[in-house]
XYZ file of C-alpha atoms in Angstrom:
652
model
C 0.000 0.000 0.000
C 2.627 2.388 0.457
C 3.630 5.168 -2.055
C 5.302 8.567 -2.720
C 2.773 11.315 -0.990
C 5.465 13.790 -0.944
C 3.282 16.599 -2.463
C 0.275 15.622 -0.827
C 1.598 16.073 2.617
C 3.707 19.371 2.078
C 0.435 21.009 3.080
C -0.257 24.565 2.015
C 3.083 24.370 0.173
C 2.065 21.420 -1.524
C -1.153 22.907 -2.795
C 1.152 26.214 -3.830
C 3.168 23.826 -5.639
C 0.793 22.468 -7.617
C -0.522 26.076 -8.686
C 2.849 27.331 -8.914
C 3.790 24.331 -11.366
C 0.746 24.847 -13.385
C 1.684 28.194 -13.841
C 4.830 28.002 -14.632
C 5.663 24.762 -14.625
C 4.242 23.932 -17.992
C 3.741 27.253 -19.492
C 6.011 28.020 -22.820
C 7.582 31.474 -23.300
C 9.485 33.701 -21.348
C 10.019 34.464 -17.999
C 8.138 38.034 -16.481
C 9.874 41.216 -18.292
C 10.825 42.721 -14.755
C 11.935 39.489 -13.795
C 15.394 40.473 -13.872
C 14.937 44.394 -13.256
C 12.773 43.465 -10.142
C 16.159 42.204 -8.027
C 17.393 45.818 -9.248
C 21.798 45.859 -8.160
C 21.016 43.398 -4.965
C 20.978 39.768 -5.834
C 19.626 38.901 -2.560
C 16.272 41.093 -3.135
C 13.161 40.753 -5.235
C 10.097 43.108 -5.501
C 7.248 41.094 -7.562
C 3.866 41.746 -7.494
C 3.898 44.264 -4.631
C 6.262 41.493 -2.457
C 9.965 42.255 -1.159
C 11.437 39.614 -0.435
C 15.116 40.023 1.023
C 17.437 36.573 1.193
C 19.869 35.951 3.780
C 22.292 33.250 4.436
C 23.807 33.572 7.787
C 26.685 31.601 9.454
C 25.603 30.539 12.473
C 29.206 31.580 14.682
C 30.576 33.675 12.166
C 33.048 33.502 9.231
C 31.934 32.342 6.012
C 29.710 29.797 4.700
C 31.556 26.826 5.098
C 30.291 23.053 3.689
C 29.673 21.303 6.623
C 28.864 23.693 9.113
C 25.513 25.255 10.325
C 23.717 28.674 8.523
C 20.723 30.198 9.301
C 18.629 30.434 6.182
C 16.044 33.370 5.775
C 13.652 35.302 3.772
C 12.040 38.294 5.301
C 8.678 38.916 3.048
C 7.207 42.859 3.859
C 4.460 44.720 1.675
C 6.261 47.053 -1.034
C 3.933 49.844 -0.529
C 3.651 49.716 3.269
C 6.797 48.046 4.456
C 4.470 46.016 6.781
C 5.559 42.391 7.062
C 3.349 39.542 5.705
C 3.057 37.441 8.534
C 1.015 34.268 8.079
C 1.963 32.625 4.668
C 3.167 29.515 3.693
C 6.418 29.590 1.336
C 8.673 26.667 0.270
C 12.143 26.594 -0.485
C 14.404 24.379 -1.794
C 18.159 24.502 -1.959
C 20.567 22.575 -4.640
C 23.522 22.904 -7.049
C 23.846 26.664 -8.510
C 22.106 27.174 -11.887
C 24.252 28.854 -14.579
C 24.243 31.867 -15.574
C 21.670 32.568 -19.016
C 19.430 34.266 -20.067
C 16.543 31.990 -19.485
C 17.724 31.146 -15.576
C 14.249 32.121 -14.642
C 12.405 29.645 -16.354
C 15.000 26.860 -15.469
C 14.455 27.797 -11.810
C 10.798 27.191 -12.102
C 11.128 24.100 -14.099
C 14.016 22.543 -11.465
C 11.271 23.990 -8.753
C 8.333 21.867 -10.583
C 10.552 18.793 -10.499
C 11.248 18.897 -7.035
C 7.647 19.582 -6.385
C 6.587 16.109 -8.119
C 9.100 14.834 -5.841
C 11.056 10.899 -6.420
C 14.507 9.934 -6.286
C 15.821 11.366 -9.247
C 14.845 14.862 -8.473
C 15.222 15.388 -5.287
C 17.305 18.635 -4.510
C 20.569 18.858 -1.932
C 18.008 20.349 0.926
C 14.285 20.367 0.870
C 13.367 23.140 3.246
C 9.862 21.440 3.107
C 10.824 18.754 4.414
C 9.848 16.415 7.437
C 10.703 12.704 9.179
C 8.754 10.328 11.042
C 10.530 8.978 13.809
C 9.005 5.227 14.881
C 9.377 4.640 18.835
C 10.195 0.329 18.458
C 9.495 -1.732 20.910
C 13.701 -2.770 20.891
C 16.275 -0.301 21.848
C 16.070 1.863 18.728
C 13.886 4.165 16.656
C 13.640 4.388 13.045
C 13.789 7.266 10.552
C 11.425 7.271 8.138
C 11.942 9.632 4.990
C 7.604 9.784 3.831
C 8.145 11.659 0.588
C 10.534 9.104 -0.561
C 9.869 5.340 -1.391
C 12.537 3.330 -2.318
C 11.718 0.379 -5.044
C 8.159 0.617 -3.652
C 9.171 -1.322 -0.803
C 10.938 1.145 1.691
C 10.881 4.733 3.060
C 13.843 3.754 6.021
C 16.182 6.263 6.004
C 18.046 5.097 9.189
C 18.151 3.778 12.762
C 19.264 5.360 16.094
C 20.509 3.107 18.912
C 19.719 3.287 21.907
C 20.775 2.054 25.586
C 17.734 0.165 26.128
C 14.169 0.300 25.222
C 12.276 3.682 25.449
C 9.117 4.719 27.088
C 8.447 8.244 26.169
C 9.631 10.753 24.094
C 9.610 14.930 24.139
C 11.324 16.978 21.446
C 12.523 21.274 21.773
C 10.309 23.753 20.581
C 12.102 23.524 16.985
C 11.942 19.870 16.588
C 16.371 20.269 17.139
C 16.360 17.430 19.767
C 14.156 14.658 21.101
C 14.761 13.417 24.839
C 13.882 9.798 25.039
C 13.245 8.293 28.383
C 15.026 4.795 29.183
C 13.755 3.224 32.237
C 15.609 0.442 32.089
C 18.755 2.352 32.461
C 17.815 4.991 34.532
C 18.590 7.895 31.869
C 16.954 9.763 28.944
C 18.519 9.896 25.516
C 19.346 13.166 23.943
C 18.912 12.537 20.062
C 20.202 15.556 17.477
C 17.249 15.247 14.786
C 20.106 16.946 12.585
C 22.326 14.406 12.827
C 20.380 11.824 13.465
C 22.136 10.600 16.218
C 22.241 10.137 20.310
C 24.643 12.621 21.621
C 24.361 12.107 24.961
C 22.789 9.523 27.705
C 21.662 12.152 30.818
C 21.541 10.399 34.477
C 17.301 10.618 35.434
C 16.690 8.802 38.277
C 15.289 5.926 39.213
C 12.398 4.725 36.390
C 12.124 7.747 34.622
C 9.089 7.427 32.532
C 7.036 9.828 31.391
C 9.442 13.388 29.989
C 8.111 17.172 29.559
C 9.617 19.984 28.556
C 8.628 23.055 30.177
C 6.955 25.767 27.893
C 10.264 27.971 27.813
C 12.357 24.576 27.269
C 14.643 25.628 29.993
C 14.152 22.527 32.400
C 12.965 18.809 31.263
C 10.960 17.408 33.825
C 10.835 13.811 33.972
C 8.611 11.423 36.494
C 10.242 8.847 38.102
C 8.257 5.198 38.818
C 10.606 3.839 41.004
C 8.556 1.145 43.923
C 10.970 2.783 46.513
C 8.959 5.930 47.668
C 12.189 7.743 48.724
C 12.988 7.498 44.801
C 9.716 7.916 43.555
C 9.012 11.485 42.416
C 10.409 14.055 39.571
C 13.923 14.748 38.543
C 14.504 17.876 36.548
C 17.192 18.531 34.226
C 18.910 21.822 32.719
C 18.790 21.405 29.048
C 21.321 24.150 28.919
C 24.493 22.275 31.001
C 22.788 19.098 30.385
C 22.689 18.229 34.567
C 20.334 17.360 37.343
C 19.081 20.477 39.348
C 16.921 19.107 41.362
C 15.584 15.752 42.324
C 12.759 15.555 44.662
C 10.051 12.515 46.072
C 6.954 13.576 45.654
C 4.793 10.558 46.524
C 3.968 7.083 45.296
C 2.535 5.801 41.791
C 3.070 7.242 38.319
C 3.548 11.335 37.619
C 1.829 13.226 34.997
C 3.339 16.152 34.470
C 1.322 19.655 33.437
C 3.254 23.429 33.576
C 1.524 26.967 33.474
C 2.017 28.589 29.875
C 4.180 30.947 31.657
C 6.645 28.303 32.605
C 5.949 29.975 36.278
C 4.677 26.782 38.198
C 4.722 22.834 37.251
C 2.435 20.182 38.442
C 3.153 16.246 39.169
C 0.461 14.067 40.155
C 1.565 11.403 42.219
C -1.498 8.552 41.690
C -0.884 6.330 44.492
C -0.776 8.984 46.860
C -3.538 10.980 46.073
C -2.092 14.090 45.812
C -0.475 16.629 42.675
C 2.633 18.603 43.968
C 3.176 21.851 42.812
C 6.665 23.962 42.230
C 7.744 26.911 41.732
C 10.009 26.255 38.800
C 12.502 29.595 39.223
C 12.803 28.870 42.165
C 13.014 24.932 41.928
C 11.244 24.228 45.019
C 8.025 22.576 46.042
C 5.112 24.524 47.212
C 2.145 22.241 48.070
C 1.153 19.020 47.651
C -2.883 18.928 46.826
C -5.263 16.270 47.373
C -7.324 15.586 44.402
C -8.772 12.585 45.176
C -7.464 9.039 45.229
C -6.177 7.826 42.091
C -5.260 11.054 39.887
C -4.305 9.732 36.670
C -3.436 12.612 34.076
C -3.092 16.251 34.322
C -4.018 18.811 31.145
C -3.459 22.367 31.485
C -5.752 24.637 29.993
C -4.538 28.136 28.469
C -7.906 29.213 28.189
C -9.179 29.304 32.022
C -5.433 29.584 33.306
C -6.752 25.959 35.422
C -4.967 22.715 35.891
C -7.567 19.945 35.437
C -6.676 16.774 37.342
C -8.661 13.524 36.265
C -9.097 10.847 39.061
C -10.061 7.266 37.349
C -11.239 5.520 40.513
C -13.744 8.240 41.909
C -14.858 9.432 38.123
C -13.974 13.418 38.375
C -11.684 16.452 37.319
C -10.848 18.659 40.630
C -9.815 22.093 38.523
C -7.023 23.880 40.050
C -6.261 27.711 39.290
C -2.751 27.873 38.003
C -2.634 31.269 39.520
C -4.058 31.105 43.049
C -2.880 27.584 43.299
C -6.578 26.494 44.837
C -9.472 23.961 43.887
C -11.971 26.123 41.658
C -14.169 23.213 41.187
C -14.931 19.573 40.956
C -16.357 18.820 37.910
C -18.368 14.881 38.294
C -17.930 12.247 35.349
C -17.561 8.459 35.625
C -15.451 5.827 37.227
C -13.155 4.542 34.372
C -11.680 8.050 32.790
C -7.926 8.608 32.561
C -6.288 10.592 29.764
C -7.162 14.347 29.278
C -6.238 16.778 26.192
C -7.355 19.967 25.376
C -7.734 21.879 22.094
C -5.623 24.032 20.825
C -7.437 26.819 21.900
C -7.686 25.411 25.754
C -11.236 25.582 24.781
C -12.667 22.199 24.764
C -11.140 19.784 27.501
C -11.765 15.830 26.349
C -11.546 12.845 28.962
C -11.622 9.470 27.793
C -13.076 6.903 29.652
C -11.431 3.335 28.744
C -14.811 1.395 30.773
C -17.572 3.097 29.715
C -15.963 3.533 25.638
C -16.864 7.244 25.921
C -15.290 11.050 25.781
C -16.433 13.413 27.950
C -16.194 17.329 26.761
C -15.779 19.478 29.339
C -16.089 23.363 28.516
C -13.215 25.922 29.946
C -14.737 28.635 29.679
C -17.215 27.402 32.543
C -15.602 23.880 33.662
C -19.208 22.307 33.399
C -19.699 19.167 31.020
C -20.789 18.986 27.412
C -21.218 16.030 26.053
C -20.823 12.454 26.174
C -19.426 11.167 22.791
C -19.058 7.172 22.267
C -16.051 6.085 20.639
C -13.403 2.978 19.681
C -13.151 0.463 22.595
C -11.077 1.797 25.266
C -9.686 4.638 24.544
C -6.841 5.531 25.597
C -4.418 8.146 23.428
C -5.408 11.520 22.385
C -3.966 13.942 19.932
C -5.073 16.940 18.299
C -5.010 18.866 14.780
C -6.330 22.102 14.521
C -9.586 20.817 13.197
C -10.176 17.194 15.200
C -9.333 15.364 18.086
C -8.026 12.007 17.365
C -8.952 9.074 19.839
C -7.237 5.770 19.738
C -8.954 2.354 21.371
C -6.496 -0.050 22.550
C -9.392 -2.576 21.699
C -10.442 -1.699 18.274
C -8.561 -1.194 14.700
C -10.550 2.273 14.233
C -9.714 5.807 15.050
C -11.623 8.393 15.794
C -12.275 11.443 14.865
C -14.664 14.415 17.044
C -15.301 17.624 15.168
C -14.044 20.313 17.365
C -16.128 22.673 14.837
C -19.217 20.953 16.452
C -18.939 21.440 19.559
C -20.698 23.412 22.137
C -23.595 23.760 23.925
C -26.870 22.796 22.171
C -24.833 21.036 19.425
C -24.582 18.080 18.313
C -21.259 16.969 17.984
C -19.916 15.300 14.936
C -17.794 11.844 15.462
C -16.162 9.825 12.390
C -13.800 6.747 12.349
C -11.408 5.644 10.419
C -9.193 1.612 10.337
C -5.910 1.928 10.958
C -4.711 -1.323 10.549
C -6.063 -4.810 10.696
C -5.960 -6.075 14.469
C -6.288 -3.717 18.152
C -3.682 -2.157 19.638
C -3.611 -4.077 22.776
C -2.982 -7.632 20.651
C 0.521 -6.198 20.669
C 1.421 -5.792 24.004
C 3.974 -4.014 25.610
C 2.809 -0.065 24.524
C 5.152 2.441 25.752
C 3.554 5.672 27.218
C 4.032 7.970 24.057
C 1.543 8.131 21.580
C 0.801 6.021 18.864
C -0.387 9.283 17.030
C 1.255 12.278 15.711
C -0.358 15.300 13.792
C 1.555 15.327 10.474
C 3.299 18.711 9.590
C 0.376 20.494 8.468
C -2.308 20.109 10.910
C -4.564 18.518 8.426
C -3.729 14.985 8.954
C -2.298 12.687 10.954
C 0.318 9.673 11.459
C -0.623 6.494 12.999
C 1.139 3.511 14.454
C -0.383 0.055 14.540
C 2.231 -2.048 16.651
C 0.274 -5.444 15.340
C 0.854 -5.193 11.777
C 3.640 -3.146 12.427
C 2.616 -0.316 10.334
C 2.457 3.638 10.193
C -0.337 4.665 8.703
C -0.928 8.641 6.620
C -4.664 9.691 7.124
C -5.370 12.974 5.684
C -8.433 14.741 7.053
C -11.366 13.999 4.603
C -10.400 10.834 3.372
C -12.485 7.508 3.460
C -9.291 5.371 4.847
C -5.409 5.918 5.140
C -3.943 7.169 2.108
C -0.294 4.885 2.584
C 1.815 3.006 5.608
C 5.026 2.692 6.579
C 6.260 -0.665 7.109
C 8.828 -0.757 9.818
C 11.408 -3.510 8.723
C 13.327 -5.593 11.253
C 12.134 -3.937 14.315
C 8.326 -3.054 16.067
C 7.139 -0.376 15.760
C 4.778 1.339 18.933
C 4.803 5.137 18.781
C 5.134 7.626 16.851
C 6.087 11.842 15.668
C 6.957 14.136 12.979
C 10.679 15.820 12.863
C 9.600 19.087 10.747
C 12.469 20.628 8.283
C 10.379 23.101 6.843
C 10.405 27.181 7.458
C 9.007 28.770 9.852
C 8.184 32.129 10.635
C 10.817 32.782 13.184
C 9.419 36.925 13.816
C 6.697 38.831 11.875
C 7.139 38.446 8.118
C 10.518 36.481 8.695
C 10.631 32.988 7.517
C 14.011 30.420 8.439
C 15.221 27.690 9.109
C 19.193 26.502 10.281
C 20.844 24.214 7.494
C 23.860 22.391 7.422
C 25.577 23.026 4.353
C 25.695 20.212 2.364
C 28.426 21.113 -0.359
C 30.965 23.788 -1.725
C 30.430 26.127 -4.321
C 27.750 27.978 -5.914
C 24.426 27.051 -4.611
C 20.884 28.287 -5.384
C 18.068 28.601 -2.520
C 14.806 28.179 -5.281
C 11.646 30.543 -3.064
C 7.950 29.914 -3.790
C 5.084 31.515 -2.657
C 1.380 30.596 -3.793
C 0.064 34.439 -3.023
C 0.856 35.966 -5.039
C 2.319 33.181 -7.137
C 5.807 33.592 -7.529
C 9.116 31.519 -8.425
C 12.726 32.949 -8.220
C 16.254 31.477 -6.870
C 18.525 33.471 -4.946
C 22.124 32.461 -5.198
C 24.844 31.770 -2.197
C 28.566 30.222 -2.387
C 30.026 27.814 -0.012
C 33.497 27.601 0.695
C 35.010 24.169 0.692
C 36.127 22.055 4.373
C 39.715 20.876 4.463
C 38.410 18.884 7.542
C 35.684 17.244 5.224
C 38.062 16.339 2.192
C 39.752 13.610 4.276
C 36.563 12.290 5.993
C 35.010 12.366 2.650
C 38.246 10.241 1.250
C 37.988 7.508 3.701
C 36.437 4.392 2.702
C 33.464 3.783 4.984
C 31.611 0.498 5.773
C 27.766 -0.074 4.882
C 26.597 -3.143 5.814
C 23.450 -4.841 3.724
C 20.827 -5.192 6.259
C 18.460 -8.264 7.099
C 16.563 -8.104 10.024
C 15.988 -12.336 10.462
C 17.547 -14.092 13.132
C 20.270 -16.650 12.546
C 20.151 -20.042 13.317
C 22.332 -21.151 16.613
C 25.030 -23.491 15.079
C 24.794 -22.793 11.570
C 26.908 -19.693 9.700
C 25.831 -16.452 8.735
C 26.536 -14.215 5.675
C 27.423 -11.057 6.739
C 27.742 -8.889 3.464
C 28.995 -5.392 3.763
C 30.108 -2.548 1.217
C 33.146 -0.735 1.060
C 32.744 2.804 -0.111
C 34.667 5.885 -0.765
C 34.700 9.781 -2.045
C 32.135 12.570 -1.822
C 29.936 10.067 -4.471
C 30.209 7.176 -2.355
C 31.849 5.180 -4.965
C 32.402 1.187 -4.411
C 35.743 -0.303 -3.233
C 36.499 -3.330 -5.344
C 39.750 -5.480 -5.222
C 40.058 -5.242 -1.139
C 42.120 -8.616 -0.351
C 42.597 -8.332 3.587
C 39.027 -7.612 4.340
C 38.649 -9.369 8.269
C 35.484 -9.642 10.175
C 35.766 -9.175 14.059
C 32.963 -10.173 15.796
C 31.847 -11.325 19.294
C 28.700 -12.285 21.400
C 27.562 -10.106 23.985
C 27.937 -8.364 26.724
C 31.148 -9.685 26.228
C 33.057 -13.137 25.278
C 36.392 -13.581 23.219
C 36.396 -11.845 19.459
C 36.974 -14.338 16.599
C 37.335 -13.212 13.141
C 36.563 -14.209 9.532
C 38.131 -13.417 6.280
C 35.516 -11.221 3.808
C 35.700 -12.372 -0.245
C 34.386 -10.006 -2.461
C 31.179 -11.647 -3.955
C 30.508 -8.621 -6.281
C 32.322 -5.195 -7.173
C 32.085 -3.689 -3.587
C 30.382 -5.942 -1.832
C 32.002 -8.173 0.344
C 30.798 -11.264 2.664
C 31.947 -13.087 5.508
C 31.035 -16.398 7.461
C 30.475 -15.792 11.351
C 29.918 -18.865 13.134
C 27.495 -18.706 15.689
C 27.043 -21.206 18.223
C 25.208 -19.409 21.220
C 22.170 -17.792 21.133
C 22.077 -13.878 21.708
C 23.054 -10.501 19.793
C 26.696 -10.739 18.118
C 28.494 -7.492 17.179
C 30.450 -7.903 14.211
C 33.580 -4.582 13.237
C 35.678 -4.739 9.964
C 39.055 -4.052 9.341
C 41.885 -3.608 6.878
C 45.172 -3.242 6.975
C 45.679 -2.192 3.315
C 42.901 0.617 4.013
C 44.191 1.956 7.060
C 40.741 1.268 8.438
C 40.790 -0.342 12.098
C 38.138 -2.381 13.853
C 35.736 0.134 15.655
C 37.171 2.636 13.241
C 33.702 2.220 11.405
C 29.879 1.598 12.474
C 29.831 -2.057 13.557
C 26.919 -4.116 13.108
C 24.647 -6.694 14.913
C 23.064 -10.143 14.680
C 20.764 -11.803 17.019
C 21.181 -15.789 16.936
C 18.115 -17.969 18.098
C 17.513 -21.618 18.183
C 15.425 -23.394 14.776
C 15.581 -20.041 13.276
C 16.614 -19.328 9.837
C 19.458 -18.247 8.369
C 20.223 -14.776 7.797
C 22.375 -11.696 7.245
C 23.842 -9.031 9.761
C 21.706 -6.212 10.801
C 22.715 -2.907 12.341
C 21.583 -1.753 15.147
């Protein structure tokens, strides 16, 4: 089922491209007569159609544009009669190899921009400033990368994996999607992954059981609830994303913590469910205030920006005690039904929505007077909530179907509009073992939304409107169980003032292709990057790629690991490599054997490893004549099980 939906899920710049390629895409003749004229003696300005639009490329640090290093991209878009900026649009940019000069560069840059617009392999540019990643939660010690606009042979849209310690729980990214902080329970610390990169660049001490993560609305602290039994341990430990270190550890009471903060970032709130009781703090000054009882078995927290209230939902005696983030007291105690847990609220802090997993039902609750809407029925126990700007998505851990409520339709003395929707073929639950983030994730333009089905072990596309998902994600050699989108694309960083930060990919001349759908306009800007002494010898090094297969091997029997050996800025294959080894060794740790590689086709190169015990093997490779020694290069891993067939290495 899965295909390329690249332009369908660019959002408004999707639909702009489409226009934009109609327009000028296919359209013979020549380019606007003040085309040229209209960038007047700055090469870096354009006035179109009333439009400035002024291009910047900024180093982030200083000194030149350098390939390999960080820039802050930018186009600052004001009203050429007013000056005013025009705050509020949508533009797309791409950047790629610099055009040459001629006199029709204008209508090559629109035809290179309507290529990159139908999107595919073969015409994808250096940097899509459009762009976004799914990142899969599995249920191993991993998560996946997932590239949606791009399918490979119809089969595959992997980009990568990211290792991890152990097995994650729960996951919270920065305000600008730079890093992700991914709790480990099992080893007491939460993963700090660059979404840049692509990799984990540190493992940050949390505590005992740290399970559920937040990130304060400033993203100066991350707050993350500890589980641990011992109620001396069991509590919040808080963590300065600045110096990367705990400032302040504190027990707060038995059971699991939800975690909820003011909009102001002045006050955060942990409910403690065994104990009955949320704790308050007073986050600048890191210390605990209170500790309220809100009845005996609080099980979320949602803040509402709306009524300036913290609503606390207790499951066992069926109510929401609201608590005034300001005066710190119990406004009210709104009554619903034993069985509710999980509490969101629209984007608006409007509309407040408790699921009930028992009774199969969300109750709305109204901010703007805390009293109770409506009862809406939904999938079999629900128990995951996410929001777009037009729905609320509910998940049932006991049904296939998602669904969908309106937030158009509700209100008092309306009647609420609920759809569904299959997302896969079996209930969630059939999986076992769901970590606490979502299986859900608004996609990058609020109209649709991601979802993971850990049986089939599928991510599903759903764009708002549809009759069923529009494509899926297979997750290959690992399980998948949660879900989010890593968004690339600009954003409108101050009034009128649209970024992003880039890593260069390349030297030389490069062009940065703008387009806007209103007015409907095409032009590319031009830049030059110097070149990276550092990078010409990392870029000269032959590098290892192993040829993945995510079977087990069979205990007692040998296994083909295959590998390529590749080299230069093209990532050219190495053929004729005679002293090719293979190190490997079972874990934790045991004596390393090695095998000799043959070359079984121009580049590729395979090696038996003899496995005679089960668990995960990590295999290195080496050469002498290359310079290249073992653990120079990204090793790989195997996992060897009894009556199992026989198969190749797998990274991690």
């Amino acid at each position: 089922m899965q295909k390329t939906i690249g332009v369908a899920l660019s959002g408004c710049v999707a639909i702009a491209g489409v226009v934009a390629w109609q327009l000028f895409g296919t359209q013979a003749g020549n380019p606007p007569a003040d085309a040229a004229a209209s960038a007047g003696s700055d090469p870096n300005r354009l006035v179109r159609d009333g439009v400035v639009i002024e291009f910047e490329a900024l180093p982030v640090g200083g000194g030149p544009l350098t390939e390999g290093l960080f820039a802050d991209v930018r186009f600052r878009l004001t009203d050429a009669a007013t000056g005013q900026p025009l705050s509020g649009l949508a533009p797309g940019a791409w950047l790629d190899q610099g055009l040459a000069e001629s006199d029709d560069r204008a209508m090559q840059c629109k035809s290179r921009t309507s290529l990159y617009l139908k999107g595919g392999l073969n015409a994808k540019p250096l940097l899509d400033l459009n762009s976004y990643y799914l990142l899969v939660m599995n249920k191993d010690a991993s998560l996946t990368v997932i590239d949606p606009t791009t399918s490979v042979g119809g089969i595959t849209s992997t980009l990568m994996r990211i290792a991890l310690k152990r097995p994650p729980m729960d996951w919270v990214a920065s305000a600008d999607d730079r890093l992700l902080y991914v709790s480990m329970p099992d080893a007491g610390e939460v993963a700090l992954v660059d979404t840049e990169k692509f990799q984990v660049l540190a493992s940050l001490p949390a505590g005992r059981d740290p399970l559920r993560v937040a990130l304060q609305p400033d993203g100066r602290y991350l707050w993350v609830g500890n589980n641990a039994r011992d109620e001396a341990d069991s509590g919040v430990t808080v963590i300065d994303t600045q110096t990367r270190e705990i400032v302040l550890q504190e027990a707060t009471g038995k059971g699991h913590h939800e975690i909820a903060f003011s909009d102001d970032s002045r006050h955060a709130f942990v409910s403690n469910r065994d104990a009955g009781t949320v704790s308050v703090f007073d986050i600048a000054g890191l210390k605990r205030l209170d500790d309220i009882p809100t009845g005996s078995n609080p099980l979320s927290l949602a803040f509402s920006s709306l009524s300036q209230a913290v609503y606390v939902v207790d499951g066992r005696e069926g109510r929401v005690t609201v608590l005034d983030a300001r005066s710190l007291a119990v406004r009210k105690v709104i009554p619903l039904q034993q069985g509710v847990g999980p509490m969101g609220f629209s984007p608006d802090g409007r509309f407040g929505l408790v699921l009930n997993t028992l009774e199969n039902q969300v109750a709305v609750i109204d901010a703007a007077s805390d009293t109770l809407l409506h009862r809406l029925e939904v999938a079999a126990e629900p128990y995951q909530l996410v929001f777009t700007r037009a729905y609320a998505y509910v998940r049932g851990l006991a049904s296939p179907r998602v669904g969908m409520i309106n937030l158009g339709s509700l209100g008092e003395g309306r009647q609420p509009i609920v759809q569904t929707f299959e997302a896969g073929p079996a209930a969630p639950k059939l999986a076992g073992d769901l970590p606490l983030a979502a299986s859900l994730s608004p996609a990058r333009d609020e109209a649709a939304v991601f979802v993971v089905n850990p049986v089939d072990n599928t991510t599903y596309f759903y764009m708002e409107g549809m009759n069923a998902p529009m494509s899926g994600y297979l997750n290959r050699g690992h399980t998948a169980r949660a879900v989010r989108v890593v968004d690339r694309s600009l954003r409108e960083v101050e009034p009128g003032v649209f970024g992003s930060r880039i890593k260069l990919p390349v030297a030389g001349p490069l062009d940065v292709a703008f387009m806007l759908n209103q007015p409907q306009l095409i032009h590319c800007f031009g830049t030059v990057v110097q070149g990276n002494p550092a990078l010409e010898k990392q870029v000269s090094t032959p590098r290892v790629e192993f040829l993945l297969d995510s079977a087990p091997v069979t205990v007692g029997s040998p296994a083909r690991a295959r590998f390529r050996i590749l080299q230069g800025r093209d990532s050219q294959p190495r053929a004729g490599i005679e002293d090719l080894q293979v190190r490997y060794f079972l874990a934790p740790a045991s004596r390393p054997r090695q095998a000799a590689a043959r070359e079984v086709e121009e580049g590729v190169y395979e090696a038996l490893v003899e496995v005679n015990q089960a668990g995960a093997y990590y295999l290195h490779v080496g050469s002498a004549s290359l310079g290249l020694a073992f653990g120079d290069q990204p090793y790989a891993s195997l996992r060897a099980l009894p009556g199992q067939p026989a198969s190749t290495a797998q990274t991690p």
